Amino acid sequence: MAVCKACNAELPKNAKLCPQCGTKVYQPPKNIRILAIVGAVIAIIGGLLPFIQNAEKVKDAYSYMSYLNNKGYEFAYHQILWYLFMAALVATCIIVVLKKEVFSIITTVIAGVIFALTMKDLSTFLSSPEYKIGCGTYVVIAGLIIAVAGCFIDILKYRKTIQYDTRYLTNNKSTWSRMVNHKWFYLMFLPVLVFILIFNYWPMLGIRYAFTDYTKLPVYVGIKHFAKMASKDTYFWMAFRNTLELSILKLILNTFMAVVISLLLHEITNIHFKKTVQTIIYLPHFMSWVVVASIFRMLLTTSESGLVNQVLVSLNIIEEPIFWLGTTETWRPVYYIVNVWKDTGWGTILFLATLSGISPELYEAAQIDGANRWNRMCYITLPALANTIITVFILNLAKVMNLFESVFVMMNDAVIEVSNVIQTYIYTQSFTGVPNYGYTTAVGLFKSLVSCILVLGCDYASKKVRGRGIV
């Protein structure tokens, strides 16, 4: 706890004057470690851009990952150097966040040395008049300079901290001492950390293939795939449009039906009947999408076993069986119905929890004042649910791009125009014909960027609505 040097009074956080004696409290200069992080991030981006580029043919460029050797036709790969370069820069960011800038200089210098070793091997290209240094080289150099400068400035600047009285400190041990004291907790956490690093962060390095043509071997092509997505690939934009339409409309329908069912369940007074109904509507959520798709295919088939078609024909509603999952006009309505049937019950949990927290005294007071059931629902129940409805909608909006399994098990070639989404598009591009893993990686990277924007937007909206973020 910070205390005043003059009167030993406890100081509020970020206080400029002592509340007791009025003595001016020294405020240390703000840490500018963000400069080192920005420099490291710039260098990381530069590592994905072309290092050597043809002066006439823009597409003829070579990156850190691949470039021609002296023979001119055989590729030499420096992926180990690339991994070490990126790992050193990521380590710089982590160390700076931990306020250990002295060590961050070491990792940044290591990244610079690795970069220099790579540039030394590119002398064959630079000796040829048709090649020139690519923009990635300049970006990396600029990033490394900014990162090193940020670390040095942060270390060398004068840091005078607020005066602390050690008697009021609950824990004045160093970070290493605390880690030694709690070594068994860190040991328990180690397997989880290793798992996360291997299966969550290590695969992220594969984004480099988004800048390559990867059929048999990766060949750097710069932003060719992104330009193709933006201008030529109509199937990609069709999948992108379908993803947004299917996800957002499904979210609206599921949220609406969950609210309606929650209100109906809330009105049931018989507790045993209420629990039975809740259990029945929850059960579909625990079924696999493969099982759900198989059930509805049997119900909607055009053969004699198709219950839906047989009932509609017998009631003279339709003249002949309809292939519900095989026509573009009926596939989407069926898809929405299946999603509502499967997920609505699970979505009612939060709304029922909110309804159970409403004070019964509000309903009693409204009933005494002459409010009927409809008025009580409009002026008490729905306003109490409004915040939860908005929160659930915002949280689910961040996941609209992660649509795959429910579509994949129900789609077919006849309805590809209205059912193909980003995830299924990547799947079919990767496992049909001669796949170009570089292009599918670029599509996946674009999807991730859109998802990131949605998450940040939802976090901002959540702060405005709930007063705190989604995490």
Short mmCIF file of C-alpha atoms in Angstrom, two decimals:
data_model
loop_
_atom_site.label_atom_id
_atom_site.label_comp_id
_atom_site.label_asym_id
_atom_site.label_seq_id
_atom_site.Cartn_x
_atom_site.Cartn_y
_atom_site.Cartn_z
CA MET A 1 0.00 0.00 0.00
CA ALA A 2 1.39 3.44 -0.92
CA VAL A 3 1.78 5.91 1.96
CA CYS A 4 2.57 9.60 2.18
CA LYS A 5 6.22 10.31 2.95
CA ALA A 6 5.31 13.30 5.12
CA CYS A 7 2.52 11.96 7.35
CA ASN A 8 2.44 8.21 6.58
CA ALA A 9 -1.21 8.46 5.59
CA GLU A 10 -2.58 5.88 3.17
CA LEU A 11 -2.69 7.19 -0.38
CA PRO A 12 -5.45 6.39 -2.86
CA LYS A 13 -4.44 4.93 -6.17
CA ASN A 14 -3.03 7.54 -8.61
CA ALA A 15 -3.35 10.27 -5.95
CA LYS A 16 -1.64 13.58 -6.78
CA LEU A 17 -2.04 15.12 -3.32
CA CYS A 18 -2.13 13.51 0.11
CA PRO A 19 -5.76 13.67 1.34
CA GLN A 20 -4.59 14.29 4.92
CA CYS A 21 -1.71 16.80 4.78
CA GLY A 22 -1.92 18.03 1.18
CA THR A 23 1.66 17.09 0.32
CA LYS A 24 2.24 16.64 -3.40
CA VAL A 25 2.75 13.00 -4.27
CA TYR A 26 5.44 12.24 -6.81
CA GLN A 27 4.08 10.48 -9.85
CA PRO A 28 6.65 8.37 -11.69
CA PRO A 29 6.87 8.84 -15.46
CA LYS A 30 4.64 6.53 -17.40
CA ASN A 31 6.20 3.38 -18.71
CA ILE A 32 6.61 3.52 -22.50
CA ARG A 33 7.14 -0.18 -22.98
CA ILE A 34 4.38 -0.02 -25.60
CA LEU A 35 7.03 1.36 -27.97
CA ALA A 36 9.10 -1.82 -27.71
CA ILE A 37 6.01 -3.98 -28.28
CA VAL A 38 4.99 -1.94 -31.33
CA GLY A 39 8.50 -2.36 -32.76
CA ALA A 40 8.43 -6.13 -32.23
CA VAL A 41 5.00 -6.40 -33.88
CA ILE A 42 6.21 -4.36 -36.87
CA ALA A 43 9.19 -6.71 -37.22
CA ILE A 44 6.87 -9.74 -37.07
CA ILE A 45 4.74 -8.27 -39.87
CA GLY A 46 7.91 -7.58 -41.86
CA GLY A 47 8.84 -11.24 -41.52
CA LEU A 48 5.76 -12.09 -43.60
CA LEU A 49 6.51 -9.59 -46.38
CA PRO A 50 8.90 -10.11 -49.33
CA PHE A 51 12.62 -9.80 -48.58
CA ILE A 52 13.75 -9.99 -52.22
CA GLN A 53 11.57 -8.83 -55.11
CA ASN A 54 11.85 -8.66 -58.87
CA ALA A 55 11.97 -5.09 -60.11
CA GLU A 56 9.72 -5.82 -63.12
CA LYS A 57 7.58 -8.80 -62.03
CA VAL A 58 5.99 -7.92 -58.72
CA LYS A 59 4.78 -11.47 -58.14
CA ASP A 60 8.33 -12.77 -58.48
CA ALA A 61 9.27 -12.26 -54.83
CA TYR A 62 10.91 -14.35 -52.14
CA SER A 63 10.38 -14.22 -48.43
CA TYR A 64 12.19 -15.33 -45.34
CA MET A 65 10.75 -18.82 -45.87
CA SER A 66 11.89 -19.60 -49.39
CA TYR A 67 14.31 -18.27 -51.94
CA LEU A 68 16.41 -19.69 -54.77
CA ASN A 69 19.94 -20.81 -54.08
CA ASN A 70 23.00 -20.34 -56.27
CA LYS A 71 21.82 -22.92 -58.82
CA GLY A 72 18.68 -20.92 -59.45
CA TYR A 73 16.19 -23.78 -59.52
CA GLU A 74 16.42 -25.59 -56.20
CA PHE A 75 14.68 -24.10 -53.17
CA ALA A 76 16.46 -23.65 -49.87
CA TYR A 77 14.29 -23.29 -46.80
CA HIS A 78 15.20 -21.38 -43.70
CA GLN A 79 12.17 -22.26 -41.67
CA ILE A 80 14.23 -22.93 -38.55
CA LEU A 81 15.69 -19.42 -38.75
CA TRP A 82 12.21 -18.03 -39.37
CA TYR A 83 10.84 -19.84 -36.32
CA LEU A 84 13.72 -18.59 -34.17
CA PHE A 85 13.28 -15.04 -35.48
CA MET A 86 9.55 -15.01 -34.71
CA ALA A 87 10.05 -16.73 -31.34
CA ALA A 88 12.62 -14.10 -30.31
CA LEU A 89 10.25 -11.26 -31.19
CA VAL A 90 7.32 -12.88 -29.36
CA ALA A 91 9.63 -13.38 -26.36
CA THR A 92 10.45 -9.66 -26.54
CA CYS A 93 6.77 -8.75 -26.26
CA ILE A 94 6.21 -11.13 -23.35
CA ILE A 95 9.30 -9.98 -21.45
CA VAL A 96 8.42 -6.31 -21.93
CA VAL A 97 4.92 -6.92 -20.58
CA LEU A 98 6.54 -8.54 -17.56
CA LYS A 99 8.62 -5.33 -17.13
CA LYS A 100 11.96 -7.10 -17.63
CA GLU A 101 13.22 -4.76 -20.33
CA VAL A 102 16.89 -5.73 -19.83
CA PHE A 103 16.17 -9.26 -21.03
CA SER A 104 13.93 -7.99 -23.84
CA ILE A 105 16.94 -6.21 -25.34
CA ILE A 106 18.73 -9.55 -25.48
CA THR A 107 15.89 -11.27 -27.36
CA THR A 108 15.52 -8.33 -29.73
CA VAL A 109 19.24 -8.37 -30.51
CA ILE A 110 19.05 -12.13 -31.10
CA ALA A 111 16.26 -11.52 -33.62
CA GLY A 112 18.46 -8.91 -35.31
CA VAL A 113 21.41 -11.32 -35.51
CA ILE A 114 19.23 -14.03 -37.05
CA PHE A 115 17.89 -11.50 -39.54
CA ALA A 116 21.45 -10.44 -40.45
CA LEU A 117 22.47 -14.06 -41.03
CA THR A 118 19.55 -14.52 -43.39
CA MET A 119 20.31 -11.35 -45.33
CA LYS A 120 23.89 -12.50 -45.78
CA ASP A 121 22.64 -15.58 -47.64
CA LEU A 122 20.63 -13.43 -50.06
CA SER A 123 23.70 -11.90 -51.73
CA THR A 124 23.10 -14.02 -54.84
CA PHE A 125 19.87 -12.19 -55.57
CA LEU A 126 21.16 -8.74 -54.73
CA SER A 127 24.06 -9.19 -57.18
CA SER A 128 21.55 -9.59 -60.00
CA PRO A 129 20.23 -6.31 -61.47
CA GLU A 130 16.70 -7.66 -61.90
CA TYR A 131 16.19 -8.14 -58.17
CA LYS A 132 15.98 -5.56 -55.44
CA ILE A 133 15.47 -5.56 -51.68
CA GLY A 134 11.81 -6.12 -50.83
CA CYS A 135 9.69 -4.05 -48.47
CA GLY A 136 9.85 -6.76 -45.81
CA THR A 137 13.55 -6.04 -45.25
CA TYR A 138 12.92 -2.37 -44.51
CA VAL A 139 9.93 -3.14 -42.30
CA VAL A 140 11.95 -5.62 -40.22
CA ILE A 141 14.85 -3.18 -39.83
CA ALA A 142 12.49 -0.38 -38.79
CA GLY A 143 10.70 -2.67 -36.34
CA LEU A 144 13.95 -3.86 -34.75
CA ILE A 145 15.21 -0.28 -34.35
CA ILE A 146 11.95 0.82 -32.71
CA ALA A 147 11.93 -2.22 -30.42
CA VAL A 148 15.54 -1.74 -29.26
CA ALA A 149 15.03 2.01 -28.82
CA GLY A 150 11.89 1.44 -26.80
CA CYS A 151 13.67 -0.98 -24.47
CA PHE A 152 16.69 1.30 -24.00
CA ILE A 153 14.63 4.42 -23.37
CA ASP A 154 12.51 2.59 -20.84
CA ILE A 155 15.59 1.35 -18.97
CA LEU A 156 17.70 4.51 -19.09
CA LYS A 157 15.01 7.02 -18.17
CA TYR A 158 14.92 8.15 -14.58
CA ARG A 159 12.44 6.15 -12.54
CA LYS A 160 11.58 7.46 -9.14
CA THR A 161 8.71 5.55 -7.64
CA ILE A 162 6.28 6.51 -4.90
CA GLN A 163 7.75 6.10 -1.44
CA TYR A 164 6.55 2.88 0.18
CA ASP A 165 6.69 1.88 3.80
CA THR A 166 7.60 -1.82 3.92
CA ARG A 167 5.57 -2.21 7.08
CA TYR A 168 2.41 -1.73 5.02
CA LEU A 169 3.41 -4.10 2.23
CA THR A 170 1.70 -7.49 2.34
CA ASN A 171 4.26 -9.07 0.04
CA ASN A 172 7.60 -7.42 -0.70
CA LYS A 173 9.29 -10.50 -2.13
CA SER A 174 10.62 -10.67 -5.66
CA THR A 175 8.76 -12.48 -8.41
CA TRP A 176 11.33 -15.28 -8.43
CA SER A 177 10.97 -15.76 -4.66
CA ARG A 178 7.21 -16.02 -4.95
CA MET A 179 7.59 -18.55 -7.78
CA VAL A 180 9.94 -20.65 -5.64
CA ASN A 181 7.49 -20.54 -2.73
CA HIS A 182 4.65 -21.65 -4.98
CA LYS A 183 6.70 -24.02 -7.14
CA TRP A 184 4.22 -26.89 -6.78
CA PHE A 185 1.41 -24.76 -8.20
CA TYR A 186 3.58 -23.83 -11.18
CA LEU A 187 4.51 -27.49 -11.59
CA MET A 188 0.80 -28.40 -11.72
CA PHE A 189 0.23 -25.68 -14.29
CA LEU A 190 3.18 -26.75 -16.48
CA PRO A 191 1.36 -29.56 -18.42
CA VAL A 192 -1.50 -27.19 -19.24
CA LEU A 193 0.95 -24.52 -20.39
CA VAL A 194 2.80 -26.99 -22.62
CA PHE A 195 -0.50 -28.21 -24.08
CA ILE A 196 -1.63 -24.65 -24.86
CA LEU A 197 1.68 -23.72 -26.44
CA ILE A 198 1.78 -26.82 -28.64
CA PHE A 199 -1.86 -27.04 -29.72
CA ASN A 200 -2.96 -23.38 -29.61
CA TYR A 201 0.03 -21.13 -30.26
CA TRP A 202 2.39 -23.28 -32.32
CA PRO A 203 -0.20 -23.78 -35.12
CA MET A 204 -0.58 -19.99 -35.33
CA LEU A 205 2.82 -19.89 -37.04
CA GLY A 206 1.16 -21.58 -40.00
CA ILE A 207 -0.30 -18.21 -41.05
CA ARG A 208 2.90 -17.73 -43.05
CA TYR A 209 1.50 -20.16 -45.63
CA ALA A 210 -1.21 -17.60 -46.42
CA PHE A 211 1.50 -15.77 -48.37
CA THR A 212 2.62 -18.84 -50.33
CA ASP A 213 1.46 -21.10 -53.15
CA TYR A 214 1.50 -24.41 -51.30
CA THR A 215 0.60 -27.35 -53.51
CA LYS A 216 3.64 -29.56 -53.11
CA LEU A 217 6.14 -27.09 -51.64
CA PRO A 218 5.52 -23.55 -50.33
CA VAL A 219 6.56 -20.78 -52.72
CA TYR A 220 6.16 -17.19 -51.58
CA VAL A 221 3.63 -15.16 -53.60
CA GLY A 222 2.96 -12.20 -51.32
CA ILE A 223 -0.66 -11.00 -51.13
CA LYS A 224 -1.70 -12.81 -54.32
CA HIS A 225 -4.32 -14.94 -52.53
CA PHE A 226 -5.91 -11.95 -50.82
CA ALA A 227 -6.12 -10.11 -54.13
CA LYS A 228 -7.77 -13.18 -55.65
CA MET A 229 -10.30 -13.34 -52.82
CA ALA A 230 -11.15 -9.67 -53.21
CA SER A 231 -11.55 -9.57 -57.00
CA LYS A 232 -11.90 -12.98 -58.65
CA ASP A 233 -13.27 -15.62 -56.30
CA THR A 234 -17.06 -15.32 -56.47
CA TYR A 235 -17.50 -18.58 -54.55
CA PHE A 236 -15.62 -17.11 -51.59
CA TRP A 237 -17.92 -14.09 -51.37
CA MET A 238 -20.94 -16.35 -51.76
CA ALA A 239 -19.70 -18.40 -48.80
CA PHE A 240 -18.98 -15.23 -46.81
CA ARG A 241 -22.48 -13.89 -47.47
CA ASN A 242 -24.08 -17.22 -46.59
CA THR A 243 -22.08 -17.35 -43.35
CA LEU A 244 -23.38 -13.98 -42.19
CA GLU A 245 -26.97 -14.64 -43.28
CA LEU A 246 -27.23 -18.11 -41.75
CA SER A 247 -25.45 -17.21 -38.52
CA ILE A 248 -27.20 -13.93 -37.77
CA LEU A 249 -30.71 -15.15 -38.63
CA LYS A 250 -30.11 -18.35 -36.65
CA LEU A 251 -28.94 -16.27 -33.70
CA ILE A 252 -32.03 -14.05 -33.84
CA LEU A 253 -34.43 -17.01 -34.11
CA ASN A 254 -32.74 -19.01 -31.35
CA THR A 255 -32.67 -16.03 -28.98
CA PHE A 256 -36.30 -15.16 -29.70
CA MET A 257 -37.53 -18.73 -29.20
CA ALA A 258 -35.45 -19.13 -26.05
CA VAL A 259 -37.07 -16.01 -24.58
CA VAL A 260 -40.57 -17.17 -25.55
CA ILE A 261 -40.10 -20.67 -24.11
CA SER A 262 -38.57 -19.22 -20.94
CA LEU A 263 -41.60 -16.99 -20.45
CA LEU A 264 -43.97 -19.92 -20.99
CA LEU A 265 -42.04 -22.14 -18.58
CA HIS A 266 -41.98 -19.36 -16.02
CA GLU A 267 -45.78 -19.27 -16.03
CA ILE A 268 -46.09 -22.99 -15.19
CA THR A 269 -47.01 -23.38 -11.53
CA ASN A 270 -46.77 -27.18 -11.28
CA ILE A 271 -43.09 -27.69 -10.43
CA HIS A 272 -42.99 -31.36 -11.48
CA PHE A 273 -44.55 -30.66 -14.87
CA LYS A 274 -42.20 -27.69 -15.32
CA LYS A 275 -39.09 -29.81 -14.63
CA THR A 276 -40.31 -32.50 -17.03
CA VAL A 277 -40.82 -30.00 -19.85
CA GLN A 278 -37.41 -28.45 -19.18
CA THR A 279 -35.73 -31.84 -19.39
CA ILE A 280 -37.47 -32.67 -22.67
CA ILE A 281 -36.46 -29.45 -24.39
CA TYR A 282 -32.88 -29.70 -23.05
CA LEU A 283 -32.25 -33.20 -24.42
CA PRO A 284 -31.69 -32.30 -28.13
CA HIS A 285 -28.72 -30.13 -27.18
CA PHE A 286 -26.76 -33.19 -26.05
CA MET A 287 -27.28 -35.01 -29.34
CA SER A 288 -24.52 -35.02 -31.96
CA TRP A 289 -25.17 -33.01 -35.12
CA VAL A 290 -24.57 -36.19 -37.13
CA VAL A 291 -27.40 -37.91 -35.26
CA VAL A 292 -29.69 -34.88 -35.61
CA ALA A 293 -29.03 -34.65 -39.36
CA SER A 294 -29.72 -38.38 -39.78
CA ILE A 295 -33.02 -38.12 -37.92
CA PHE A 296 -34.28 -35.21 -39.99
CA ARG A 297 -33.12 -36.78 -43.24
CA MET A 298 -35.28 -39.80 -42.45
CA LEU A 299 -38.23 -37.59 -41.51
CA LEU A 300 -37.91 -35.42 -44.63
CA THR A 301 -37.00 -38.02 -47.25
CA THR A 302 -39.18 -38.42 -50.35
CA SER A 303 -39.48 -42.19 -49.89
CA GLU A 304 -42.29 -43.94 -48.06
CA SER A 305 -40.39 -43.68 -44.78
CA GLY A 306 -40.52 -39.87 -44.93
CA LEU A 307 -43.07 -39.05 -42.25
CA VAL A 308 -43.40 -35.34 -43.09
CA ASN A 309 -44.09 -35.85 -46.79
CA GLN A 310 -46.53 -38.70 -46.12
CA VAL A 311 -48.55 -36.60 -43.67
CA LEU A 312 -48.63 -33.56 -45.98
CA VAL A 313 -49.67 -35.66 -48.97
CA SER A 314 -52.40 -37.41 -46.97
CA LEU A 315 -53.77 -34.02 -45.86
CA ASN A 316 -53.73 -32.81 -49.51
CA ILE A 317 -51.40 -29.94 -48.59
CA ILE A 318 -48.91 -31.03 -51.28
CA GLU A 319 -49.50 -33.20 -54.33
CA GLU A 320 -46.18 -35.05 -54.34
CA PRO A 321 -43.27 -35.47 -51.89
CA ILE A 322 -40.79 -32.60 -51.66
CA PHE A 323 -37.04 -33.05 -51.34
CA TRP A 324 -36.79 -30.59 -48.44
CA LEU A 325 -33.00 -30.79 -48.06
CA GLY A 326 -32.33 -30.86 -51.80
CA THR A 327 -33.90 -27.62 -53.04
CA THR A 328 -32.59 -24.10 -52.52
CA GLU A 329 -36.05 -22.78 -51.59
CA THR A 330 -36.62 -25.15 -48.67
CA TRP A 331 -33.13 -25.91 -47.35
CA ARG A 332 -32.72 -22.78 -45.25
CA PRO A 333 -36.13 -22.92 -43.54
CA VAL A 334 -35.45 -26.55 -42.61
CA TYR A 335 -31.99 -25.60 -41.35
CA TYR A 336 -33.42 -22.88 -39.09
CA ILE A 337 -36.10 -25.22 -37.74
CA VAL A 338 -33.54 -27.90 -36.92
CA ASN A 339 -31.32 -25.38 -35.15
CA VAL A 340 -34.21 -24.01 -33.11
CA TRP A 341 -35.23 -27.55 -32.12
CA LYS A 342 -31.72 -28.49 -31.06
CA ASP A 343 -30.36 -25.37 -29.34
CA THR A 344 -33.32 -23.39 -28.03
CA GLY A 345 -33.79 -25.51 -24.91
CA TRP A 346 -30.22 -24.98 -23.82
CA GLY A 347 -30.52 -21.24 -24.44
CA THR A 348 -33.40 -20.93 -21.99
CA ILE A 349 -31.15 -21.67 -19.00
CA LEU A 350 -29.87 -18.10 -18.62
CA PHE A 351 -33.30 -16.57 -19.14
CA LEU A 352 -34.95 -18.87 -16.60
CA ALA A 353 -32.21 -18.00 -14.10
CA THR A 354 -32.95 -14.31 -14.62
CA LEU A 355 -36.69 -14.84 -14.27
CA SER A 356 -36.25 -16.75 -11.03
CA GLY A 357 -34.37 -13.76 -9.60
CA ILE A 358 -37.28 -11.34 -10.07
CA SER A 359 -38.84 -10.46 -6.72
CA PRO A 360 -42.37 -11.88 -6.32
CA GLU A 361 -43.29 -8.70 -4.48
CA LEU A 362 -43.20 -6.81 -7.79
CA TYR A 363 -45.82 -9.12 -9.25
CA GLU A 364 -47.95 -8.92 -6.10
CA ALA A 365 -47.82 -5.12 -6.09
CA ALA A 366 -48.71 -4.97 -9.79
CA GLN A 367 -51.59 -7.41 -9.30
CA ILE A 368 -52.95 -5.31 -6.43
CA ASP A 369 -52.82 -2.25 -8.69
CA GLY A 370 -54.96 -4.11 -11.23
CA ALA A 371 -52.31 -5.26 -13.72
CA ASN A 372 -53.31 -8.40 -15.61
CA ARG A 373 -50.93 -11.16 -16.70
CA TRP A 374 -50.05 -9.44 -19.98
CA ASN A 375 -49.28 -6.12 -18.25
CA ARG A 376 -47.11 -7.83 -15.66
CA MET A 377 -45.13 -9.52 -18.41
CA CYS A 378 -44.69 -6.30 -20.42
CA TYR A 379 -43.75 -4.00 -17.54
CA ILE A 380 -41.93 -6.35 -15.14
CA THR A 381 -40.75 -9.54 -16.81
CA LEU A 382 -39.49 -8.24 -20.15
CA PRO A 383 -37.61 -5.20 -18.70
CA ALA A 384 -35.90 -7.56 -16.24
CA LEU A 385 -34.91 -9.85 -19.15
CA ALA A 386 -33.75 -7.04 -21.44
CA ASN A 387 -30.20 -6.84 -20.10
CA THR A 388 -29.76 -10.63 -20.27
CA ILE A 389 -31.16 -10.78 -23.81
CA ILE A 390 -28.75 -8.10 -25.02
CA THR A 391 -25.82 -9.75 -23.24
CA VAL A 392 -26.53 -13.19 -24.72
CA PHE A 393 -27.01 -11.70 -28.16
CA ILE A 394 -23.72 -9.79 -27.97
CA LEU A 395 -21.74 -12.78 -26.71
CA ASN A 396 -23.12 -15.05 -29.43
CA LEU A 397 -22.57 -12.43 -32.13
CA ALA A 398 -18.82 -12.87 -31.68
CA LYS A 399 -19.16 -16.49 -32.87
CA VAL A 400 -21.05 -15.94 -36.11
CA MET A 401 -18.06 -16.90 -38.28
CA ASN A 402 -17.57 -20.28 -36.57
CA LEU A 403 -20.31 -22.03 -38.51
CA PHE A 404 -19.36 -25.48 -39.76
CA GLU A 405 -20.70 -28.71 -38.28
CA SER A 406 -24.44 -27.94 -38.42
CA VAL A 407 -24.13 -26.89 -42.09
CA PHE A 408 -21.69 -29.60 -43.15
CA VAL A 409 -23.90 -32.50 -42.07
CA MET A 410 -27.01 -31.10 -43.78
CA MET A 411 -25.68 -29.63 -47.03
CA ASN A 412 -25.33 -31.31 -50.42
CA ASP A 413 -24.30 -30.34 -53.95
CA ALA A 414 -27.85 -29.41 -54.92
CA VAL A 415 -28.04 -26.59 -52.35
CA ILE A 416 -24.41 -25.45 -52.39
CA GLU A 417 -25.51 -21.98 -53.48
CA VAL A 418 -27.41 -21.27 -50.25
CA SER A 419 -25.57 -23.53 -47.80
CA ASN A 420 -21.86 -23.15 -48.48
CA VAL A 421 -20.18 -21.15 -45.68
CA ILE A 422 -16.59 -20.07 -45.04
CA GLN A 423 -15.67 -23.17 -43.02
CA THR A 424 -17.16 -25.63 -45.51
CA TYR A 425 -15.58 -23.67 -48.37
CA ILE A 426 -12.15 -24.09 -46.76
CA TYR A 427 -12.85 -27.78 -46.20
CA THR A 428 -13.84 -28.46 -49.81
CA GLN A 429 -10.95 -26.41 -51.19
CA SER A 430 -8.50 -28.36 -48.99
CA PHE A 431 -9.71 -31.89 -49.67
CA THR A 432 -10.96 -31.88 -53.27
CA GLY A 433 -8.87 -31.85 -56.43
CA VAL A 434 -5.35 -30.47 -56.13
CA PRO A 435 -5.53 -28.35 -53.00
CA ASN A 436 -3.63 -25.11 -52.59
CA TYR A 437 -3.03 -24.94 -48.86
CA GLY A 438 -1.69 -21.42 -49.19
CA TYR A 439 -5.00 -20.15 -50.53
CA THR A 440 -7.11 -21.95 -47.94
CA THR A 441 -4.81 -20.61 -45.22
CA ALA A 442 -5.39 -17.11 -46.57
CA VAL A 443 -9.16 -17.64 -46.44
CA GLY A 444 -8.87 -18.93 -42.89
CA LEU A 445 -6.74 -15.92 -41.91
CA PHE A 446 -9.36 -13.58 -43.37
CA LYS A 447 -12.06 -15.36 -41.38
CA SER A 448 -9.99 -15.04 -38.22
CA LEU A 449 -9.51 -11.32 -38.79
CA VAL A 450 -13.26 -10.82 -39.23
CA SER A 451 -13.89 -12.87 -36.09
CA CYS A 452 -11.35 -10.75 -34.21
CA ILE A 453 -13.11 -7.56 -35.30
CA LEU A 454 -16.46 -9.00 -34.20
CA VAL A 455 -15.07 -10.01 -30.81
CA LEU A 456 -13.57 -6.56 -30.24
CA GLY A 457 -16.81 -4.92 -31.33
CA CYS A 458 -18.84 -7.17 -29.05
CA ASP A 459 -16.47 -6.46 -26.17
CA TYR A 460 -16.96 -2.73 -26.70
CA ALA A 461 -20.74 -3.16 -26.89
CA SER A 462 -20.68 -5.33 -23.77
CA LYS A 463 -18.83 -2.60 -21.87
CA LYS A 464 -21.48 -0.11 -22.89
CA VAL A 465 -24.37 -2.40 -21.93
CA ARG A 466 -23.05 -4.36 -18.94
CA GLY A 467 -20.27 -2.07 -17.75
CA ARG A 468 -17.65 -4.78 -18.33
CA GLY A 469 -16.20 -6.72 -21.22
CA ILE A 470 -17.07 -10.20 -22.44
CA VAL A 471 -14.12 -11.71 -20.55
#
